[in-house]
mmCIF file of C-alpha atoms in Angstrom:
data_model
loop_
_atom_site.group_PDB
_atom_site.id
_atom_site.type_symbol
_atom_site.label_atom_id
_atom_site.label_comp_id
_atom_site.label_asym_id
_atom_site.label_seq_id
_atom_site.Cartn_x
_atom_site.Cartn_y
_atom_site.Cartn_z
ATOM 1 C CA UNK P 1 15.592 16.242 -10.940
ATOM 2 C CA UNK P 2 18.710 14.651 -12.381
ATOM 3 C CA UNK P 3 20.314 17.980 -13.338
ATOM 4 C CA UNK P 4 22.753 19.517 -10.890
ATOM 5 C CA UNK P 5 25.072 22.494 -11.214
ATOM 6 C CA UNK P 6 27.539 20.768 -8.896
ATOM 7 C CA UNK P 7 29.337 17.965 -10.717
ATOM 8 C CA UNK P 8 29.845 16.115 -7.453
ATOM 9 C CA UNK P 9 26.092 15.841 -7.040
ATOM 10 C CA UNK P 10 25.629 14.836 -10.676
ATOM 11 C CA UNK P 11 27.958 11.850 -10.254
ATOM 12 C CA UNK P 12 25.655 10.415 -7.574
ATOM 13 C CA UNK P 13 22.677 9.983 -9.938
ATOM 14 C CA UNK P 14 23.970 6.980 -11.940
ATOM 15 C CA UNK P 15 25.201 5.360 -8.732
ATOM 16 C CA UNK P 16 21.787 5.794 -7.122
ATOM 17 C CA UNK P 17 20.010 4.501 -10.227
ATOM 18 C CA UNK P 18 22.248 1.461 -10.280
ATOM 19 C CA UNK P 19 21.631 0.747 -6.614
ATOM 20 C CA UNK P 20 17.850 1.179 -6.986
ATOM 21 C CA UNK P 21 17.734 -1.155 -9.978
ATOM 22 C CA UNK P 22 19.610 -3.909 -8.166
ATOM 23 C CA UNK P 23 17.574 -3.496 -4.975
ATOM 24 C CA UNK P 24 14.197 -3.502 -6.742
ATOM 25 C CA UNK P 25 15.211 -6.558 -8.766
ATOM 26 C CA UNK P 26 16.152 -8.456 -5.572
ATOM 27 C CA UNK P 27 19.799 -8.738 -6.630
ATOM 28 C CA UNK P 28 21.314 -7.587 -3.338
ATOM 29 C CA UNK P 29 22.313 -10.047 -0.584
ATOM 30 C CA UNK P 30 19.803 -11.213 2.005
ATOM 31 C CA UNK P 31 21.657 -9.533 4.882
ATOM 32 C CA UNK P 32 21.273 -6.172 3.169
ATOM 33 C CA UNK P 33 17.548 -6.622 2.591
ATOM 34 C CA UNK P 34 17.153 -7.513 6.253
ATOM 35 C CA UNK P 35 19.062 -4.426 7.389
ATOM 36 C CA UNK P 36 17.355 -2.091 4.904
ATOM 37 C CA UNK P 37 13.889 -3.275 5.977
ATOM 38 C CA UNK P 38 14.381 -1.841 9.474
ATOM 39 C CA UNK P 39 11.744 0.773 10.337
ATOM 40 C CA UNK P 40 10.992 3.341 12.972
ATOM 41 C CA UNK P 41 7.449 2.881 14.210
ATOM 42 C CA UNK P 42 5.174 5.719 15.191
ATOM 43 C CA UNK P 43 1.578 5.406 16.325
ATOM 44 C CA UNK P 44 -0.532 8.550 15.799
ATOM 45 C CA UNK P 45 -3.737 8.435 17.809
ATOM 46 C CA UNK P 46 -6.886 7.960 15.710
ATOM 47 C CA UNK P 47 -9.376 7.943 18.555
ATOM 48 C CA UNK P 48 -8.864 8.656 22.236
ATOM 49 C CA UNK P 49 -9.817 5.910 24.660
ATOM 50 C CA UNK P 50 -12.749 6.228 27.008
ATOM 51 C CA UNK P 51 -11.969 6.070 30.702
ATOM 52 C CA UNK P 52 -8.201 6.222 30.391
ATOM 53 C CA UNK P 53 -7.769 3.016 28.400
ATOM 54 C CA UNK P 54 -5.548 2.358 25.399
ATOM 55 C CA UNK P 55 -6.384 4.664 22.478
ATOM 56 C CA UNK P 56 -6.996 3.489 18.937
ATOM 57 C CA UNK P 57 -3.799 4.197 17.007
ATOM 58 C CA UNK P 58 -2.530 3.823 13.456
ATOM 59 C CA UNK P 59 0.726 1.809 13.414
ATOM 60 C CA UNK P 60 2.973 3.466 10.833
ATOM 61 C CA UNK P 61 6.371 2.031 9.876
ATOM 62 C CA UNK P 62 8.032 5.009 8.255
ATOM 63 C CA UNK P 63 11.332 3.631 7.060
ATOM 64 C CA UNK P 64 14.147 5.813 5.791
ATOM 65 C CA UNK P 65 14.043 8.548 3.138
ATOM 66 C CA UNK P 66 16.050 6.647 0.514
ATOM 67 C CA UNK P 67 13.832 3.528 0.239
ATOM 68 C CA UNK P 68 10.734 5.721 0.409
ATOM 69 C CA UNK P 69 12.012 7.821 -2.481
ATOM 70 C CA UNK P 70 12.839 4.782 -4.611
ATOM 71 C CA UNK P 71 9.534 3.041 -3.876
ATOM 72 C CA UNK P 72 7.515 6.193 -4.567
ATOM 73 C CA UNK P 73 9.163 6.454 -7.986
ATOM 74 C CA UNK P 74 8.450 2.782 -8.663
ATOM 75 C CA UNK P 75 4.743 3.179 -7.873
ATOM 76 C CA UNK P 76 4.510 6.369 -9.955
ATOM 77 C CA UNK P 77 6.125 4.628 -12.917
ATOM 78 C CA UNK P 78 3.491 1.873 -12.739
ATOM 79 C CA UNK P 79 0.367 4.039 -12.639
ATOM 80 C CA UNK P 80 -0.777 2.854 -16.075
ATOM 81 C CA UNK P 81 -0.340 -0.812 -15.142
ATOM 82 C CA UNK P 82 -2.220 -0.225 -11.877
ATOM 83 C CA UNK P 83 -5.062 1.396 -13.824
ATOM 84 C CA UNK P 84 -5.330 -1.573 -16.171
ATOM 85 C CA UNK P 85 -5.491 -3.987 -13.243
ATOM 86 C CA UNK P 86 -7.653 -2.121 -10.738
ATOM 87 C CA UNK P 87 -9.964 0.269 -12.596
ATOM 88 C CA UNK P 88 -12.852 0.697 -11.992
ATOM 89 C CA UNK P 89 -13.175 -1.594 -8.988
ATOM 90 C CA UNK P 90 -10.561 0.074 -6.801
ATOM 91 C CA UNK P 91 -9.723 3.695 -7.634
ATOM 92 C CA UNK P 92 -7.095 4.183 -4.909
ATOM 93 C CA UNK P 93 -3.898 3.700 -6.917
ATOM 94 C CA UNK P 94 -5.559 3.539 -10.329
ATOM 95 C CA UNK P 95 -6.208 7.227 -10.984
ATOM 96 C CA UNK P 96 -5.414 10.679 -9.650
ATOM 97 C CA UNK P 97 -8.006 11.967 -7.165
ATOM 98 C CA UNK P 98 -9.665 8.565 -7.010
ATOM 99 C CA UNK P 99 -11.363 9.480 -3.741
ATOM 100 C CA UNK P 100 -13.124 12.459 -5.344
ATOM 101 C CA UNK P 101 -14.170 10.433 -8.383
ATOM 102 C CA UNK P 102 -15.615 7.711 -6.179
ATOM 103 C CA UNK P 103 -17.478 10.179 -3.957
ATOM 104 C CA UNK P 104 -19.166 11.861 -6.923
ATOM 105 C CA UNK P 105 -20.002 8.495 -8.489
ATOM 106 C CA UNK P 106 -21.575 7.188 -5.301
ATOM 107 C CA UNK P 107 -23.635 10.346 -4.884
ATOM 108 C CA UNK P 108 -24.927 10.119 -8.458
ATOM 109 C CA UNK P 109 -25.817 6.447 -8.057
ATOM 110 C CA UNK P 110 -27.815 7.079 -4.876
ATOM 111 C CA UNK P 111 -29.696 9.924 -6.555
ATOM 112 C CA UNK P 112 -30.566 7.790 -9.583
ATOM 113 C CA UNK P 113 -31.654 4.764 -7.517
ATOM 114 C CA UNK P 114 -32.787 5.983 -4.104
ATOM 115 C CA UNK P 115 -34.551 2.671 -3.456
ATOM 116 C CA UNK P 116 -31.208 0.833 -3.333
ATOM 117 C CA UNK P 117 -29.185 0.299 -0.168
ATOM 118 C CA UNK P 118 -25.614 1.614 0.208
ATOM 119 C CA UNK P 119 -23.303 -0.196 2.621
ATOM 120 C CA UNK P 120 -19.984 1.394 3.584
ATOM 121 C CA UNK P 121 -17.156 -1.091 4.183
ATOM 122 C CA UNK P 122 -13.894 -0.328 5.991
ATOM 123 C CA UNK P 123 -11.173 -2.928 6.527
ATOM 124 C CA UNK P 124 -9.835 -2.506 10.066
ATOM 125 C CA UNK P 125 -6.066 -1.908 10.163
ATOM 126 C CA UNK P 126 -6.049 -2.878 6.511
ATOM 127 C CA UNK P 127 -2.399 -2.758 5.465
ATOM 128 C CA UNK P 128 -1.342 -4.718 8.524
ATOM 129 C CA UNK P 129 -3.957 -7.459 8.150
ATOM 130 C CA UNK P 130 -2.684 -9.334 5.090
ATOM 131 C CA UNK P 131 -0.749 -12.580 4.831
ATOM 132 C CA UNK P 132 2.392 -11.658 2.907
ATOM 133 C CA UNK P 133 2.761 -14.933 1.025
ATOM 134 C CA UNK P 134 -0.847 -14.807 -0.186
ATOM 135 C CA UNK P 135 -0.557 -11.137 -1.142
ATOM 136 C CA UNK P 136 2.571 -11.898 -3.190
ATOM 137 C CA UNK P 137 0.687 -14.713 -4.937
ATOM 138 C CA UNK P 138 -2.038 -12.248 -5.884
ATOM 139 C CA UNK P 139 0.556 -9.808 -7.237
ATOM 140 C CA UNK P 140 2.244 -12.571 -9.206
ATOM 141 C CA UNK P 141 -1.107 -13.449 -10.800
ATOM 142 C CA UNK P 142 -1.361 -9.970 -12.390
ATOM 143 C CA UNK P 143 0.222 -9.958 -15.835
ATOM 144 C CA UNK P 144 0.774 -6.191 -15.845
ATOM 145 C CA UNK P 145 2.202 -5.987 -12.320
ATOM 146 C CA UNK P 146 4.069 -9.288 -11.997
ATOM 147 C CA UNK P 147 7.377 -7.531 -12.634
ATOM 148 C CA UNK P 148 7.003 -5.832 -9.228
ATOM 149 C CA UNK P 149 7.221 -9.123 -7.316
ATOM 150 C CA UNK P 150 11.044 -8.961 -6.852
ATOM 151 C CA UNK P 151 10.759 -5.481 -5.298
ATOM 152 C CA UNK P 152 8.095 -6.640 -2.840
ATOM 153 C CA UNK P 153 9.973 -9.853 -2.140
ATOM 154 C CA UNK P 154 13.250 -8.061 -1.377
ATOM 155 C CA UNK P 155 11.520 -5.800 1.137
ATOM 156 C CA UNK P 156 8.981 -8.158 2.679
ATOM 157 C CA UNK P 157 10.607 -11.593 2.647
ATOM 158 C CA UNK P 158 12.749 -10.654 5.685
ATOM 159 C CA UNK P 159 11.313 -9.695 9.028
ATOM 160 C CA UNK P 160 11.554 -5.980 9.672
ATOM 161 C CA UNK P 161 13.175 -4.898 12.907
ATOM 162 C CA UNK P 162 11.087 -2.220 14.600
ATOM 163 C CA UNK P 163 12.359 0.672 16.696
ATOM 164 C CA UNK P 164 10.551 3.345 18.679
ATOM 165 C CA UNK P 165 11.610 6.733 19.948
ATOM 166 C CA UNK P 166 11.551 7.291 23.696
ATOM 167 C CA UNK P 167 10.646 10.428 25.648
ATOM 168 C CA UNK P 168 14.161 11.790 25.079
ATOM 169 C CA UNK P 169 14.203 10.657 21.445
ATOM 170 C CA UNK P 170 16.377 7.693 22.370
ATOM 171 C CA UNK P 171 16.133 4.617 20.129
ATOM 172 C CA UNK P 172 14.271 1.675 21.662
ATOM 173 C CA UNK P 173 14.238 -1.783 20.059
ATOM 174 C CA UNK P 174 10.741 -3.255 19.990
ATOM 175 C CA UNK P 175 10.177 -6.696 21.445
ATOM 176 C CA UNK P 176 8.633 -7.852 18.157
ATOM 177 C CA UNK P 177 9.276 -7.652 14.421
ATOM 178 C CA UNK P 178 7.098 -6.900 11.427
ATOM 179 C CA UNK P 179 6.491 -10.374 10.000
ATOM 180 C CA UNK P 180 3.195 -10.173 8.119
ATOM 181 C CA UNK P 181 1.276 -7.819 5.836
ATOM 182 C CA UNK P 182 2.576 -4.595 4.316
ATOM 183 C CA UNK P 183 4.101 -1.893 6.474
ATOM 184 C CA UNK P 184 1.714 1.041 6.644
ATOM 185 C CA UNK P 185 3.762 4.055 5.587
ATOM 186 C CA UNK P 186 5.614 2.146 2.858
ATOM 187 C CA UNK P 187 4.803 3.511 -0.638
ATOM 188 C CA UNK P 188 4.327 -0.061 -1.878
ATOM 189 C CA UNK P 189 1.638 -0.816 0.702
ATOM 190 C CA UNK P 190 -1.404 0.761 -0.949
ATOM 191 C CA UNK P 191 -0.822 -0.768 -4.374
ATOM 192 C CA UNK P 192 0.002 -4.137 -2.817
ATOM 193 C CA UNK P 193 -3.121 -4.054 -0.662
ATOM 194 C CA UNK P 194 -5.406 -3.058 -3.529
ATOM 195 C CA UNK P 195 -4.091 -5.894 -5.689
ATOM 196 C CA UNK P 196 -4.439 -8.386 -2.828
ATOM 197 C CA UNK P 197 -8.147 -7.699 -2.229
ATOM 198 C CA UNK P 198 -9.058 -7.174 -5.892
ATOM 199 C CA UNK P 199 -10.424 -10.698 -6.541
ATOM 200 C CA UNK P 200 -12.865 -10.318 -3.628
ATOM 201 C CA UNK P 201 -13.848 -6.810 -4.737
ATOM 202 C CA UNK P 202 -14.504 -8.066 -8.275
ATOM 203 C CA UNK P 203 -16.550 -11.003 -6.966
ATOM 204 C CA UNK P 204 -18.686 -8.677 -4.827
ATOM 205 C CA UNK P 205 -19.146 -6.328 -7.770
ATOM 206 C CA UNK P 206 -20.226 -9.183 -10.053
ATOM 207 C CA UNK P 207 -22.767 -10.435 -7.510
ATOM 208 C CA UNK P 208 -24.294 -6.967 -7.111
ATOM 209 C CA UNK P 209 -24.112 -6.156 -10.825
ATOM 210 C CA UNK P 210 -26.490 -9.042 -11.529
ATOM 211 C CA UNK P 211 -29.106 -7.038 -9.628
ATOM 212 C CA UNK P 212 -28.254 -3.609 -11.034
ATOM 213 C CA UNK P 213 -25.753 -2.664 -8.321
ATOM 214 C CA UNK P 214 -21.988 -2.495 -7.940
ATOM 215 C CA UNK P 215 -19.045 -2.532 -5.546
ATOM 216 C CA UNK P 216 -16.343 0.135 -5.604
ATOM 217 C CA UNK P 217 -13.370 0.707 -3.329
ATOM 218 C CA UNK P 218 -10.848 3.408 -2.547
ATOM 219 C CA UNK P 219 -8.051 1.353 -1.022
ATOM 220 C CA UNK P 220 -9.659 -0.292 2.031
ATOM 221 C CA UNK P 221 -12.775 1.914 2.079
ATOM 222 C CA UNK P 222 -15.525 0.430 -0.032
ATOM 223 C CA UNK P 223 -19.165 0.734 -1.014
ATOM 224 C CA UNK P 224 -21.623 -2.027 -1.837
ATOM 225 C CA UNK P 225 -24.694 -0.700 -3.677
ATOM 226 C CA UNK P 226 -27.728 -2.751 -4.579
ATOM 227 C CA UNK P 227 -31.347 -3.720 -3.834
ATOM 228 C CA UNK P 228 -32.206 -4.008 -0.166
ATOM 229 C CA UNK P 229 -33.189 -7.685 -0.458
ATOM 230 C CA UNK P 230 -29.914 -8.801 -2.102
#
């Protein structure tokens, strides 16, 4: 909301809007982008290790509340452009409840053509597996989303310093930086990932469509559906 009973709070809104506009348009100095890209890393366990080894974890770079708020608004404002670019091949950021739509569509397809094979695809550690420069090239190639390139560039051109929390919640500087891919936990990551893999998803869909099948994705989780011998 931009309506506040307290006039002191109301005066912050235009200042925040002005800051967000300059940041997302890559108009702030490089030192600021470097500092603002700093993230706190957390690693929730996805699967416990067998025999006391290292568990499978999901590396999440949370970032601060302010950039998350601004980026979330940016993605929400570009829902229509994301739909035009990604639908129907990747439903993740294209529509609301894309996961549910995809699940029902896949179920219907398998019921109509039970003789076809369905292959489930999952990109391991997806958001962290991209090459940033190539992903930015893919974004720049999209007419409807090209205007987002400055926002991605401002946040992903610099390395991101990474910090952890210790057992006593003390701040610990990691011995490495985030240098490639999108930071999982950043609101820009899902849209950026979906755009980056879209040419391959479309190519797979076209190859299967020639045989009556299709390829559909929800972010990094995909389905290839077609004749067994294809």
